[in-house]
Coordinates of C-alpha atoms and ligand atoms in Angstrom, one line a residue:
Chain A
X1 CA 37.0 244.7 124.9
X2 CA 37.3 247.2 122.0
X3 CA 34.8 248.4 120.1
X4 CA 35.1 249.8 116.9
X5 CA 32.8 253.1 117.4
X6 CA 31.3 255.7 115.6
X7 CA 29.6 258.5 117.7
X8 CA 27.1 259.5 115.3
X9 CA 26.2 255.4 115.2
X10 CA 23.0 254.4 116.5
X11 CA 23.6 251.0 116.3
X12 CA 27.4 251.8 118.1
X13 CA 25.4 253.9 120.7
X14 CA 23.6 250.6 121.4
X15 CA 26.4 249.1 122.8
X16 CA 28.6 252.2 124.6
X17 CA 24.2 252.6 126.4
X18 CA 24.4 249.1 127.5
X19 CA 28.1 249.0 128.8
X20 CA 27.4 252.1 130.8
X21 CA 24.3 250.8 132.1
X22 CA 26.1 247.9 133.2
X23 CA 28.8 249.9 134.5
X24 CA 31.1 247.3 131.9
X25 CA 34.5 249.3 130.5
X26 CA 34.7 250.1 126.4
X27 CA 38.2 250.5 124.6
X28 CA 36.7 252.7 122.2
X29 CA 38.5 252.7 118.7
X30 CA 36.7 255.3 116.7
X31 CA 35.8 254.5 113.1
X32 CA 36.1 257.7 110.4
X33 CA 32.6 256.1 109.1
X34 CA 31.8 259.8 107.6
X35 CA 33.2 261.5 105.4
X36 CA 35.7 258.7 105.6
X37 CA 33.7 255.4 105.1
X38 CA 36.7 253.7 106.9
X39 CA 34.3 250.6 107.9
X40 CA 34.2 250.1 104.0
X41 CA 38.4 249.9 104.0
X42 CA 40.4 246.6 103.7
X43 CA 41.6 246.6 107.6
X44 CA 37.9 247.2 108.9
X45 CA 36.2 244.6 105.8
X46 CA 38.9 242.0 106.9
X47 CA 37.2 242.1 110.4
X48 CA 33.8 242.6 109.2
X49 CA 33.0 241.5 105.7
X50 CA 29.7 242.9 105.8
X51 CA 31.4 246.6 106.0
X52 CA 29.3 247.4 109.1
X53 CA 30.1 248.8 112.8
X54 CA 29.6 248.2 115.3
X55 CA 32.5 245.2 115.9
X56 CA 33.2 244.0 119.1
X57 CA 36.4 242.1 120.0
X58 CA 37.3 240.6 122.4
X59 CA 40.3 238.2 122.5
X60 CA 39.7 236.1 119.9
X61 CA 35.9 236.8 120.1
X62 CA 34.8 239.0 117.1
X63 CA 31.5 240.4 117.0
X64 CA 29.9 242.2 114.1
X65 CA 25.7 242.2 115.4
X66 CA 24.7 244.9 117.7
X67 CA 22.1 242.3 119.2
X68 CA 24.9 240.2 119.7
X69 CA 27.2 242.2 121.6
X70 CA 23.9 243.1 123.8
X71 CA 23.4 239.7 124.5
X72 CA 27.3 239.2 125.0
X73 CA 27.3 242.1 128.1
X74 CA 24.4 241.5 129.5
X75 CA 25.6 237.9 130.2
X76 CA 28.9 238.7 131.0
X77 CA 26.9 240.5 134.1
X78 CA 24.5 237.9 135.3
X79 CA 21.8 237.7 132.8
X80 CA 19.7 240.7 134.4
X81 CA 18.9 242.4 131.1
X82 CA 18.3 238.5 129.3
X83 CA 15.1 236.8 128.3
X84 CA 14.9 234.3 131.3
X85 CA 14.1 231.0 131.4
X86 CA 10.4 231.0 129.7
X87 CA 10.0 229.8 126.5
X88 CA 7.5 232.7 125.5
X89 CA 9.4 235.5 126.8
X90 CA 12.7 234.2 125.2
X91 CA 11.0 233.7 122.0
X92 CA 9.4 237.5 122.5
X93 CA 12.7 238.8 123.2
X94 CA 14.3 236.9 120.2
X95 CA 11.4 238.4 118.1
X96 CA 12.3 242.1 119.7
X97 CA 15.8 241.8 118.6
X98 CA 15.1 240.4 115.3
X99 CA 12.6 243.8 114.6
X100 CA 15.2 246.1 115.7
X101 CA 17.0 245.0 112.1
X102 CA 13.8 246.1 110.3
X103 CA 14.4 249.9 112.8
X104 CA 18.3 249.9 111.6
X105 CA 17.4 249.5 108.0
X106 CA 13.8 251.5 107.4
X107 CA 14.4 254.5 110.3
X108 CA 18.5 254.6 110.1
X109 CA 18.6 254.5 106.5
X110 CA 15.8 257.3 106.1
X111 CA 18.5 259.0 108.2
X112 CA 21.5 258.3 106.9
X113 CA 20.1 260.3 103.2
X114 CA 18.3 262.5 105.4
X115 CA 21.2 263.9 107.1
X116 CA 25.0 262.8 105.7
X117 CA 23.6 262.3 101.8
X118 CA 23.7 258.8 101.7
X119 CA 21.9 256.7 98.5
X120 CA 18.7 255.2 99.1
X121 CA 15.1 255.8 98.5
X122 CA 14.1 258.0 101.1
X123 CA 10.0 257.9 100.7
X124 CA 9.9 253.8 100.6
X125 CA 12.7 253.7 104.1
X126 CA 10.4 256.2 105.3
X127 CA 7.2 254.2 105.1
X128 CA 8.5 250.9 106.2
X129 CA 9.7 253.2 109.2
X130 CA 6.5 254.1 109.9
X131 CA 5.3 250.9 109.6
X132 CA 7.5 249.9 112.4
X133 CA 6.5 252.3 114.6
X134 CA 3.2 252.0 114.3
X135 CA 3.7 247.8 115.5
X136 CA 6.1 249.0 117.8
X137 CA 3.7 251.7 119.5
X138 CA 1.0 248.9 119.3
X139 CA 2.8 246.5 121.6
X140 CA 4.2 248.9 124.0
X141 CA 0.5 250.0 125.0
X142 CA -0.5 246.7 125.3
X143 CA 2.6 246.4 127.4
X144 CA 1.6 249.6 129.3
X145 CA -2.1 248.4 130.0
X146 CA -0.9 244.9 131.3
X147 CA 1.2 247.5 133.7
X148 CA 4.7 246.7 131.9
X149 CA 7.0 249.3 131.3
X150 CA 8.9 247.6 128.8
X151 CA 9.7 245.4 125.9
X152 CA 8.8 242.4 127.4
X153 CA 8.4 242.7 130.9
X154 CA 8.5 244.7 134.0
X155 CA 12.3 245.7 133.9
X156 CA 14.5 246.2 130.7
X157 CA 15.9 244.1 128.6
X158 CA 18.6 243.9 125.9
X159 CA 15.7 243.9 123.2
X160 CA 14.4 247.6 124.6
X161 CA 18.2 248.9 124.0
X162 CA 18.1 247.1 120.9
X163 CA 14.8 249.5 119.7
X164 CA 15.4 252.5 121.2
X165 CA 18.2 254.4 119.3
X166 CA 16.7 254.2 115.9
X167 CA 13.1 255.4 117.3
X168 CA 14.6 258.0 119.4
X169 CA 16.7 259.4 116.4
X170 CA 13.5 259.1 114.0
X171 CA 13.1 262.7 113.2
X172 CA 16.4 263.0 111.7
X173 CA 15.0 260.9 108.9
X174 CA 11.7 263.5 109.0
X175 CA 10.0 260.9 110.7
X176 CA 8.1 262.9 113.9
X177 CA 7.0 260.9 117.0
X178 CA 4.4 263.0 118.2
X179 CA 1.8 260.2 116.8
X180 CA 3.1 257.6 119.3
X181 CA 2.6 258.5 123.2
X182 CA 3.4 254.7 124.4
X183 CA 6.6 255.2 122.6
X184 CA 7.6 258.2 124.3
X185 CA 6.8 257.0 127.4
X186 CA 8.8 254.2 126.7
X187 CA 11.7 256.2 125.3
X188 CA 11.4 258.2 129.3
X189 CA 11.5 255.3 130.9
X190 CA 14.9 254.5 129.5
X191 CA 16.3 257.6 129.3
X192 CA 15.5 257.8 133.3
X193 CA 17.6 254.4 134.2
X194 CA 20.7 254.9 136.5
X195 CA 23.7 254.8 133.8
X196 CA 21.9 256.3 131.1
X197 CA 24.2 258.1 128.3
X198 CA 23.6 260.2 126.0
X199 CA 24.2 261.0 122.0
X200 CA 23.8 264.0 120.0
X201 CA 20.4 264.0 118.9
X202 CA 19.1 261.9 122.0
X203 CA 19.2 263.9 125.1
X204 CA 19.0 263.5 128.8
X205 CA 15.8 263.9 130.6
X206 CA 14.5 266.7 131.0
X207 CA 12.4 268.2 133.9
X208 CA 8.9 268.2 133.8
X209 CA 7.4 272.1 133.7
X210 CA 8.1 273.9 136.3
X211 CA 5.7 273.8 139.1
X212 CA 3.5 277.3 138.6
X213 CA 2.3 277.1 142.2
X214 CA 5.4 277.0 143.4
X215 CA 6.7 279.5 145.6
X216 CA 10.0 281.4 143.9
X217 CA 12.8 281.9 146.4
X218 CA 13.2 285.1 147.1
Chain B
X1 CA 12.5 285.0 94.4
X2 CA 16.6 285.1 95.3
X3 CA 17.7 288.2 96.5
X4 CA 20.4 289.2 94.1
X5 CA 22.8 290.5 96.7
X6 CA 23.1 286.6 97.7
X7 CA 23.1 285.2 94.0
X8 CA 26.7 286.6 93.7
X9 CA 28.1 285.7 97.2
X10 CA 30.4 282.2 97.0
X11 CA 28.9 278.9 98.7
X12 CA 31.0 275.7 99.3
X13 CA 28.9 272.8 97.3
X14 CA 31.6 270.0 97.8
X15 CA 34.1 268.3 99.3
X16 CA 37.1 268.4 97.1
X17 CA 38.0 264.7 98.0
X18 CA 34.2 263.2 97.2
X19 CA 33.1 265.1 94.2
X20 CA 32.1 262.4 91.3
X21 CA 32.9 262.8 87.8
X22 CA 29.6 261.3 87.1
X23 CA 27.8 264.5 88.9
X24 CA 26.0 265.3 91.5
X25 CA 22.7 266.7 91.8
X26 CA 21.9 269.4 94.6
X27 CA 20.5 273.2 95.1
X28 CA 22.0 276.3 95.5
X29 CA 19.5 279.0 96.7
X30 CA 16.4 276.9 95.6
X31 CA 18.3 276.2 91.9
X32 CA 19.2 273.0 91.0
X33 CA 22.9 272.7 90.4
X34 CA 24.8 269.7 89.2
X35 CA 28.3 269.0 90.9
X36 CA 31.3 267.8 88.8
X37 CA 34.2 265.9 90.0
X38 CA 37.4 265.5 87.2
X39 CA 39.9 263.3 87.0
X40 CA 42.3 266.1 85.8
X41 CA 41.7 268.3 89.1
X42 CA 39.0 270.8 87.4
X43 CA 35.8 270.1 88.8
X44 CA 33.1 272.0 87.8
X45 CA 29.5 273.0 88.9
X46 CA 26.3 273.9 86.2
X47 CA 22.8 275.3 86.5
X48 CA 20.4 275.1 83.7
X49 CA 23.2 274.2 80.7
X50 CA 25.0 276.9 82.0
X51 CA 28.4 276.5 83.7
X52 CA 29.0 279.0 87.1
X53 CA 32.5 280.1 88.8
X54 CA 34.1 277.6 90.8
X55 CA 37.3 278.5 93.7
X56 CA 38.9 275.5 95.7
X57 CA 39.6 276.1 99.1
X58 CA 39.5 275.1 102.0
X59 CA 39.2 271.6 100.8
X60 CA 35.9 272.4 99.4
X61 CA 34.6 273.0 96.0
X62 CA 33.0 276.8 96.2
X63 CA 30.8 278.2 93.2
X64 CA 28.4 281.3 92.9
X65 CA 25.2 281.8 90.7
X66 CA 25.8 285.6 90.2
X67 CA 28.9 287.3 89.1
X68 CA 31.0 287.8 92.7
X69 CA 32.3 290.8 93.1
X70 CA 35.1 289.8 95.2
X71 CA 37.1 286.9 95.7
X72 CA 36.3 283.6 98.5
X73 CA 37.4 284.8 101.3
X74 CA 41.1 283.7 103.0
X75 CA 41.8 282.4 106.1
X76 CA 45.6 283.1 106.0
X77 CA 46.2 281.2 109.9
X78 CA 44.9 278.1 108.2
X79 CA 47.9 277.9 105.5
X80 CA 50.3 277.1 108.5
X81 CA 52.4 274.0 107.6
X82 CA 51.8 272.5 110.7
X83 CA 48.1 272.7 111.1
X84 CA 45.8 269.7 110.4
X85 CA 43.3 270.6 108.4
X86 CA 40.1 268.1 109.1
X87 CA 37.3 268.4 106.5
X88 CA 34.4 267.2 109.0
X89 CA 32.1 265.7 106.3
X90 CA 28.3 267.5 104.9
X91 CA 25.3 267.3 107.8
X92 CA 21.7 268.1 106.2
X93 CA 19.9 270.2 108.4
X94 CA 16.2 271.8 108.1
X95 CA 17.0 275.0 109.0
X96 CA 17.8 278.6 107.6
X97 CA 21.2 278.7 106.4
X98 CA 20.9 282.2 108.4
X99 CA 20.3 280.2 111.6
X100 CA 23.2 277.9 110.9
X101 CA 25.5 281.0 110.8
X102 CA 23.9 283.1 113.7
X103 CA 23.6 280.0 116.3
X104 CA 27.5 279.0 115.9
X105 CA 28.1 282.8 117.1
X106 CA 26.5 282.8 119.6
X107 CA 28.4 281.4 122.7
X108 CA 25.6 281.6 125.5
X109 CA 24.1 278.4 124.3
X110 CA 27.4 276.4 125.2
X111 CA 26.1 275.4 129.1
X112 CA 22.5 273.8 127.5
X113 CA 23.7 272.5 124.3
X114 CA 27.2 271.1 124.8
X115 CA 26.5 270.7 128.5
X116 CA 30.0 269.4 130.1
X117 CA 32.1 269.5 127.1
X118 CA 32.2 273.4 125.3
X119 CA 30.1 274.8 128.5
X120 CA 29.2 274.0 132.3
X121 CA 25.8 274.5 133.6
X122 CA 27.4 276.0 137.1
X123 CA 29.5 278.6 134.4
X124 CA 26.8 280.2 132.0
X125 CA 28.0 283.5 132.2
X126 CA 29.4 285.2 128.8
X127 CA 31.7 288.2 129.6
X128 CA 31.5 291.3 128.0
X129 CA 33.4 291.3 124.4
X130 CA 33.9 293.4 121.4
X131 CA 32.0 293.5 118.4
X132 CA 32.3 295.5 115.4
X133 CA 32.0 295.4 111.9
X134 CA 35.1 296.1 110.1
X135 CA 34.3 298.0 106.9
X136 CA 37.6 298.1 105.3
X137 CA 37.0 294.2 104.9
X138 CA 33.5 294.5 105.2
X139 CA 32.9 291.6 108.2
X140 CA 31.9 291.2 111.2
X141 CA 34.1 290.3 113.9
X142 CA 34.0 289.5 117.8
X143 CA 36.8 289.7 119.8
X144 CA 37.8 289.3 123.7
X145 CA 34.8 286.8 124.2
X146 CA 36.0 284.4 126.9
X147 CA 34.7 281.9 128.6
X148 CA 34.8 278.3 130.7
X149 CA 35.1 275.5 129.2
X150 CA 34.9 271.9 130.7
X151 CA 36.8 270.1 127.5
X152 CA 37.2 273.3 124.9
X153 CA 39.0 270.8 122.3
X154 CA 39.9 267.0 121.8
X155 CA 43.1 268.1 123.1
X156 CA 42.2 269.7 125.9
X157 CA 43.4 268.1 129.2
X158 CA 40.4 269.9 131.7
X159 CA 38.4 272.7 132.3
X160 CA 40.2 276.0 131.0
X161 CA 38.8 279.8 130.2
X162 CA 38.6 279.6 126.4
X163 CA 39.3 283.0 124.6
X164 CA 37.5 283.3 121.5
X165 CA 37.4 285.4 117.8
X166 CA 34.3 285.0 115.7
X167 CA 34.2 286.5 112.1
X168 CA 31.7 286.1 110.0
X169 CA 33.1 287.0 106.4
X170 CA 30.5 285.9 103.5
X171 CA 26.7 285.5 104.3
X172 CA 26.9 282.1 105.2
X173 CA 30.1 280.9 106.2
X174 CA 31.9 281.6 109.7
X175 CA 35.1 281.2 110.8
X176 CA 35.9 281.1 114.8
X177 CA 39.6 281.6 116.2
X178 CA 39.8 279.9 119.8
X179 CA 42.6 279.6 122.2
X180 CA 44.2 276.5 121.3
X181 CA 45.5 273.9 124.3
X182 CA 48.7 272.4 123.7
X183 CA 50.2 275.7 121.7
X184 CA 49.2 278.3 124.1
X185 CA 49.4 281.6 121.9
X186 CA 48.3 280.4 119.0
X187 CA 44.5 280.0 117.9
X188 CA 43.1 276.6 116.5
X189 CA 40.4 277.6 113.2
X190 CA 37.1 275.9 113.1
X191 CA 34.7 277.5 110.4
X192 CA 31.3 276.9 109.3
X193 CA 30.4 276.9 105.3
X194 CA 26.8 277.0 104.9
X195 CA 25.5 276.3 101.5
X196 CA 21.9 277.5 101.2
X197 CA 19.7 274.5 99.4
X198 CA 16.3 276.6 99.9
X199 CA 15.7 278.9 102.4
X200 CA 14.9 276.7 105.1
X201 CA 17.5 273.7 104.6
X202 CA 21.4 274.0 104.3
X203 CA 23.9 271.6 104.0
X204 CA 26.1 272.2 106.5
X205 CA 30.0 271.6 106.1
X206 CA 32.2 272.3 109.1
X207 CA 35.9 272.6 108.9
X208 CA 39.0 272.6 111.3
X209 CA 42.6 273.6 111.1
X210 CA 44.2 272.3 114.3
X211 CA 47.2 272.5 116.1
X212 CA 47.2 269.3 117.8
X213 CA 50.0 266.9 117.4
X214 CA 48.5 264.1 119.7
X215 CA 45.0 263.4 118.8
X216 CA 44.2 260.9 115.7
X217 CA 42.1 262.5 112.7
X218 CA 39.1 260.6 113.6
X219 CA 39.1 261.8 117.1
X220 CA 39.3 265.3 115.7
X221 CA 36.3 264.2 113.1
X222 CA 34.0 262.8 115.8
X223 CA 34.5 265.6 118.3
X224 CA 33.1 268.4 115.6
X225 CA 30.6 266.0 114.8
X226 CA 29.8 265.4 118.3
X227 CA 29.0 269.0 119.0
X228 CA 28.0 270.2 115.3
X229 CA 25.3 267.5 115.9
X230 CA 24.4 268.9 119.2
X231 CA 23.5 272.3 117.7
X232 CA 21.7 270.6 114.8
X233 CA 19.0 269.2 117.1
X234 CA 18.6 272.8 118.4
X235 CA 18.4 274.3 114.7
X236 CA 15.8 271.7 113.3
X237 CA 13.4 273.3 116.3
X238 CA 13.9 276.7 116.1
X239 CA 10.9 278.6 115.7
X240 CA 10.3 281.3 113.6
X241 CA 12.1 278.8 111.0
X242 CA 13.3 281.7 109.2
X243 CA 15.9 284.9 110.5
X244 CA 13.5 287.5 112.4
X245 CA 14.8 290.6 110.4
X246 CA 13.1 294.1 112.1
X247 CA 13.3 296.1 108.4
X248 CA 13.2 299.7 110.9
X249 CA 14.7 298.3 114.2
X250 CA 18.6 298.4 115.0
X251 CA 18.0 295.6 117.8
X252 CA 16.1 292.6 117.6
X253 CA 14.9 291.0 120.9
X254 CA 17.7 288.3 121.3
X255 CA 20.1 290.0 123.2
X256 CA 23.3 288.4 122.0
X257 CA 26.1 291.0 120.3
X258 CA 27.7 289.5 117.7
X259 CA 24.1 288.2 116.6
X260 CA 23.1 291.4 116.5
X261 CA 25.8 292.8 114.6
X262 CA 25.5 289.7 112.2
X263 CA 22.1 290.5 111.8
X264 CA 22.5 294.3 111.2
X265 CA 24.9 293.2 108.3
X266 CA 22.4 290.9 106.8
X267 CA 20.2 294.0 106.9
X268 CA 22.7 296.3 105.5
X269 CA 23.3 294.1 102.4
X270 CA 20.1 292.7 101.7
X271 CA 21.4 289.2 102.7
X272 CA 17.9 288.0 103.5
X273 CA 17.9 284.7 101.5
X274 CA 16.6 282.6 104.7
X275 CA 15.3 285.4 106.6
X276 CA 11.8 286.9 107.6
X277 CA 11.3 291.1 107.6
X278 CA 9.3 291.5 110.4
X279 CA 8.2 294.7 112.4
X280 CA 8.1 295.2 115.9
Ligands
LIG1 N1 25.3 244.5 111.8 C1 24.3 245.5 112.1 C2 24.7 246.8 111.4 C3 24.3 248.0 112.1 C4 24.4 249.2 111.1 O1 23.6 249.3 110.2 N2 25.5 250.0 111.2 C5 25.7 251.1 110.3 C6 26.2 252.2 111.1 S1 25.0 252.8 112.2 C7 26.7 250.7 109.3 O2 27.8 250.3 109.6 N3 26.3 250.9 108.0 C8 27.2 250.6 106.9 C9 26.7 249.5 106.0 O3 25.9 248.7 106.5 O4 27.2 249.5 104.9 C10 24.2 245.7 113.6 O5 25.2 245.5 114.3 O6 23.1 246.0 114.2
LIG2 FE1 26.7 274.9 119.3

């Protein structure tokens, strides 16, 4: 499987998060996406018309959706990080997957002028941002008060890797998260599962504060 | 107001290869400032209908608001015909153009901030250097810094001791020399232009010339990014936002040499575009 990657790629980063989590192997084939805008070239627009990464291919198998290639892993290793068979909780999940576009385009796009100097109305990406975050933070304290941890259950699930780069990387489109404490919870609880990577700008966990009552070795 | 010590220092305000003929809007030290691409290879940069100094080099388009007094600096090593030299592509970031410089000096933060790839947790140690500020060419420059590095380049098989230069020769650019791993002997060039929008956001442009005859440009691209990124989340949190500057005091607290000597510079020109004068 090679995926055409960018490292500095949220929506790439979605896919290299999942594969690791799944313990599933990448051929990376990195795209020069900036300063180069390779993905807008004739070899990359030949695979992807819609000049976009990440693309996924496998065999004959070309895919050019993030939520796609999710779903395409995850089922590739048993369906763990799936819907299910429940008609709500697909349908949720569906929903889940279908917001993240509306993360990609409002948060990654405030970004993308924020920080490499790309066009685009950065006050108007901003505000449908927040918007988002605001219905995102919403459900996941809902969530959290039902006891769920996640997206739409329990466990993780494709649609909670699908959401989580954008939000995490929020502040580089001067978008802060300190308004949303079900998000960073959230954001934790992912950052904590076994197989977790990392990019620049979304770190690994860090310790809680030091214990001040406890004893220092001598 | 600019300090007029910075005003006729040069700044890099393009890359040579995506100017637009059309213009570009941006700031130089809180002036707005219109970039020019040409089709006839002389680009050109103006501020309030009037038209400043432009230099190519380096793959970038440099320009000053003042009258410099002295040419863009060279970086002779980088003219080698078998270098690759890697324009990394402009990174916004809401910091001092100060902090930009002084944080890719400094090597201690290496462990934390590039954990596993320029530094290792279990190695945090920084051996003792040189650092001195050469007044014949008026820079500063550390030499003899060394130290252990889990993957020091793209290139770079495994963990090796890195020996580093740093010199810091206009106000807000930096070049760093560092031992280079297929070509041992010679030193692969990565520098730092900072161009100062106001004086607590830069655009940042990082740029390489590499020895390295097996790694793809992209590869080279995505590494800088990967660790110029890395430092960027670090900058946007720093706190004061602006260069402490001790107007009386030799030493400020932060214990780090070459910072230090970068910082006594600043002082000794008046480079304080970015910075804070505080006492104590
Ligand atoms: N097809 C969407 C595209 C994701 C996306 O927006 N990718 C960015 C890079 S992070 C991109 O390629 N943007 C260029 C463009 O859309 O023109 C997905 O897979 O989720
Ligand atoms: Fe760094």
């Amino acid at each position: 499987m090679i995926l055409y990657d960018y490292i500095l790629s949220p929506s790439c980063y979605k896919v290299r998060l999942l594969a690791s989590l799944l313990g599933a192997p990448l051929d990376l084939r990195p795209v020069d996406f900036h300063p180069g805008r390779e993905h807008k070239a004739a070899e990359l627009l030949a695979l992807n018309p819609a000049g976009s990464i990440p693309i996924l291919v496998d065999g004959d198998l070309v895919l050019t959706e993030s939520a796609a290639i999710l779903a395409y892993l995850a089922a590739q290793k048993g369906g763990y990080w799936l819907a299910g068979d429940a008609p709500a909780a697909i349908a949720r999940h569906q929903q889940w997957l279908d917001f993240s576009h509306r993360l990609t385009q409002a948060l990654g796009g405030a970004r993308l002028v924020e920080m490499l100097h790309f066009e685009g109305d950065l006050a108007a990406l901003q505000t449908r941002g927040v918007a988002a975050l605001r219905e995102l933070e919403a459900a996941l304290f809902v969530q959290r008060l039902g006891g769920q941890s996640y997206l739409i259950r329990d466990t993780p699930s494709i649609a909670d890797i699908a959401c989580f780069p954008y939000v995490a990387l929020a502040p580089d489109g001067s978008i802060p998260l300190d308004p949303y404490p079900s998000i960073r919870i959230w954001m934790r609880a992912i950052r904590a599962l076994p197989g977790f990577i990392e990019m620049p700008g979304i770190h690994r966990r860090h310790d809680l504060a030091p214990d001040p009552f406890a004893e220092v070795p001598s | 107001m600019t300090s007029h010590a910075m005003r006729d220092a040069w700044y890099p305000v393009g890359l040579l290869s995506g100017l637009s003929e059309g213009g570009k809007d941006s700031l130089l030290l809180g002036e707005n400032i219109t970039v020019f691409g040409s089709a006839t290879g002389a680009p050109s940069v103006e501020c309030s209908g009037r038209t400043l100094p432009v230099v190519r080099r380096f793959g970038h388009l440099w320009t000053s608001l003042g009258t410099p007094d002295k040419d863009l600096f060279t970086i002779p090593e980088a003219d080698h015909p078998e270098r690759v030299r890697v324009d990394v592509g402009v990174v916004r970031v809401k910091c001092s153009p100060l902090r930009a410089v002084e944080n890719f000096l400094d090597i201690a933060h290496f462990p934390f901030v590039h954990t596993d790839i320029l530094g290792a947790e279990s190695h945090p140690e920084v051996s003792e250097y040189k650092v001195e500020i050469r007044d014949e060419v008026d820079e500063v420059w550390a030499t003899k810094v060394e130290f252990f590095q889990p993957q020091a380049a793209r290139s770079a098989g495994g963990g090796i001791t890195t020996e580093y230069m740093y010199r810091v020769p206009a106000p807000t650019c930096a070049v760093l020399y560092k031992t280079c791993p297929p070509r041992p002997g010679a030193w692969d060039v990565i520098a730092l232009f900072v161009q100062p929008l106001t004086e607590d956001l830069c655009d940042v442009w990082p740029w390489m010339a590499l020895f390295d005859d097996e790694s793809a440009l992209t590869d080279l691209i995505h590494f800088q990014q990967l660790i110029f990124l890395q430092d960027r989340s670090i900058l946007e949190n720093q706190i004061p936002k602006r260069l402490p500057l001790d107007p009386a005091k030799e030493t400020p607290t932060r214990a780090d040499l070459t910072s230090v000597a970068y910082r006594r510079w600043l002082k000794r020109h008046n480079f304080t575009y970015g910075a804070q004068l505080v006492a104590g």
